[in-house]
Amino acid sequence: MQLNKLTIAQAREQLDKKEISSQHLTQACLKQIEKHNSQLKACLTVSSDLAMSQAKEADKRLKMGETGPLLGIPYLAKDNLLTKDIKTTAGSKMLENYIAPYSATVVDKLEKAGAVLLGKTNLDEFAHGSSTENSYFGPSINPWDTNRVPGGSSGGSASAVASDMCLFALGSDTGGSIRQPASFCGITGLKPSYGRVSRFGLIAMTSSTDVIGPLTKSALDAEMVFSVISGKDEKDSTSYDNLHSSREFVSDISKVSKIGWVKEHEKDLSPEVKEALLKTRKKLESLGATFIDISLPNIKYAVPVYYIITPAEVSSNLARFDGLRFGFSKSEASNLKDYYLQTRGEGFGPEAKRRIMLGTYVLSAGYFDAYYLQAQRVRENIISDFDKVFSEVDLILTPSATGPAFRFGEKTNPLDMYIEDKFLAGPSLAGLPSISLPTETVKDLPFGFQLVGSKSGEDMILKVAKSFQENTNYHLEKPSLP
Ligand code: GLN
């Protein structure tokens, strides 16, 4: 087997037995990138020299007898994660040539753990979107069908993992951006609980829901990456340690998995999606899970609430890009006002501008109470619905998307794109961990289901996810590359 096709767990075993070297593994990934990136456009930057020197270093450590989950494992990072010495663009003209003076905590942690950074992946500008069509650098392509989007905003990461350009990739998920592209590209995507992974060095989108997590070829691999990147970081006051999990760790799936079936979602399932989800449910039942009908009465407000709170936070987080401190600047303007107008007018794409304007509006005097404050109140109700349900069940099952990957240009109306987040925005607003795993195809395309856990319940979702994959082959399917 080509080395770049290995899972992390497989490569780990072979590296530890000295059957392969990190340098060979890294070379195989770089070769795959070279072969397919011009078509798939998954990576924006490839840092081959740095990767080879990190791989050499990892081989030295391996030779000394050291090991660790990710020692010598090559990966790609979404281009909204700061990397010292390598460009970080956030998919925006605003940061087209930006090189950060420090790396994100997750990138530092991975470096210390001996993982090998291959480069940076494409995304919707500032992570706003569900298709990568909002990237200033043009969209990434879905390796399963080149006429279709890979999902977003971590679409470059998903396309790269699905086409074996790396062993795993990092993404960020604010309202679905790890789970939906994982679903569209037939891979596994883990959104950890809010705060469980440090956000330091992630270019902020919606600070109250942003989470960094892995896109991988299996749930076991997701667990391996999560074990390295999670934990308290003094540079992010919302981060916390891994010490507690919501329940005792139990090794038998039938003892942990009372799974909730959301009544309110039923009407939102297309016949094909419903069929895939019912088959998934059957499989989980055959593994020992029991299903209980549950009600989340306020879940119907998740998308509207998300699209008030998100623009509000975006408008504040993007205020720093004024051309004066860093980023793109328009130097020929003759006065300060024109300077701002031209810099921000040219530096941001249409979706970022739409969100800035919407956010400024919902925060403005006179509208603050009616929109922003009201949205925060409804958010509390959504959270309390989840709290109630988790006294009855361990996990919740939903689809990861409303359907399989759509075609480029199919969703030109922003509202059509926003509604994509129907099953994803709720867990984000509540800060809950969730994972997307590939299941039955829908219209002959990959499709994923989502398991949502209670706060800090990663152990539980990973347990059930691993058991599902030990007993099914969906995650082993690969696209035949263009
Ligand atoms: N589709 C969502 C949005 O556009 C998801 C974004 C994200 O998770 N970064 O806001």
PDB file of C-alpha atoms and ligand atoms in Angstrom, residues 78 80 124 126-131 134 152-154 172-180 205-206 209-210 306-307 310 351 355 417-418 420-421 424 428, ligand 1:
ATOM      1  CA  LYS A  78      -6.405  24.746   7.907  1.00  0.00           C
ATOM      2  CA  ASN A  80      -6.828  30.027   9.640  1.00  0.00           C
ATOM      3  CA  ASP A 124     -13.996  29.790   2.912  1.00  0.00           C
ATOM      4  CA  PHE A 126     -12.390  33.648   7.450  1.00  0.00           C
ATOM      5  CA  ALA A 127     -14.262  30.293   7.705  1.00  0.00           C
ATOM      6  CA  HIS A 128     -17.573  31.828   6.569  1.00  0.00           C
ATOM      7  CA  GLY A 129     -19.323  29.260   4.451  1.00  0.00           C
ATOM      8  CA  SER A 130     -20.161  25.655   3.635  1.00  0.00           C
ATOM      9  CA  SER A 131     -18.446  24.980   0.302  1.00  0.00           C
ATOM     10  CA  ASN A 134     -16.008  31.914  -0.553  1.00  0.00           C
ATOM     11  CA  GLY A 152     -16.833  24.002   4.075  1.00  0.00           C
ATOM     12  CA  SER A 153     -15.413  25.878   5.563  1.00  0.00           C
ATOM     13  CA  SER A 154     -12.715  23.215   6.208  1.00  0.00           C
ATOM     14  CA  SER A 172     -12.061  24.516  12.761  1.00  0.00           C
ATOM     15  CA  ASP A 173     -15.776  24.237  13.449  1.00  0.00           C
ATOM     16  CA  THR A 174     -17.909  27.222  14.398  1.00  0.00           C
ATOM     17  CA  GLY A 175     -21.233  25.958  13.116  1.00  0.00           C
ATOM     18  CA  GLY A 176     -20.404  22.759  11.248  1.00  0.00           C
ATOM     19  CA  SER A 177     -17.175  23.402   9.364  1.00  0.00           C
ATOM     20  CA  ILE A 178     -15.499  20.136  10.354  1.00  0.00           C
ATOM     21  CA  ARG A 179     -18.561  17.868  10.343  1.00  0.00           C
ATOM     22  CA  GLN A 180     -20.190  18.914   7.065  1.00  0.00           C
ATOM     23  CA  MET A 205     -14.679  33.869  13.676  1.00  0.00           C
ATOM     24  CA  THR A 206     -17.333  33.385  16.368  1.00  0.00           C
ATOM     25  CA  THR A 209     -18.443  28.675  19.359  1.00  0.00           C
ATOM     26  CA  ASP A 210     -15.075  28.288  17.523  1.00  0.00           C
ATOM     27  CA  TYR A 306     -26.612  31.225  14.908  1.00  0.00           C
ATOM     28  CA  TYR A 307     -26.932  33.738  12.049  1.00  0.00           C
ATOM     29  CA  THR A 310     -22.218  34.720  14.451  1.00  0.00           C
ATOM     30  CA  GLU A 351     -19.708  37.036   2.413  1.00  0.00           C
ATOM     31  CA  ARG A 355     -21.656  39.277   7.907  1.00  0.00           C
ATOM     32  CA  MET A 417     -26.256  27.958   2.125  1.00  0.00           C
ATOM     33  CA  TYR A 418     -27.109  28.933   5.723  1.00  0.00           C
ATOM     34  CA  GLU A 420     -27.195  23.672   5.318  1.00  0.00           C
ATOM     35  CA  ASP A 421     -26.276  24.123   9.006  1.00  0.00           C
ATOM     36  CA  LEU A 424     -24.973  21.439  13.053  1.00  0.00           C
ATOM     37  CA  SER A 428     -22.174  24.499  18.280  1.00  0.00           C
TER      38      SER A 428
HETATM   39  N1  GLN B   1     -21.557  27.094   7.498  1.00  0.00           N
HETATM   40  C1  GLN B   1     -21.272  27.776   8.729  1.00  0.00           C
HETATM   41  C2  GLN B   1     -21.115  29.235   8.473  1.00  0.00           C
HETATM   42  O1  GLN B   1     -21.029  29.625   7.357  1.00  0.00           O
HETATM   43  C3  GLN B   1     -20.094  27.151   9.355  1.00  0.00           C
HETATM   44  C4  GLN B   1     -18.886  27.949   9.535  1.00  0.00           C
HETATM   45  C5  GLN B   1     -17.873  27.325  10.402  1.00  0.00           C
HETATM   46  O2  GLN B   1     -18.151  26.344  11.116  1.00  0.00           O
HETATM   47  N2  GLN B   1     -16.677  27.894  10.404  1.00  0.00           N
HETATM   48  O3  GLN B   1     -21.084  30.003   9.375  1.00  0.00           O
END
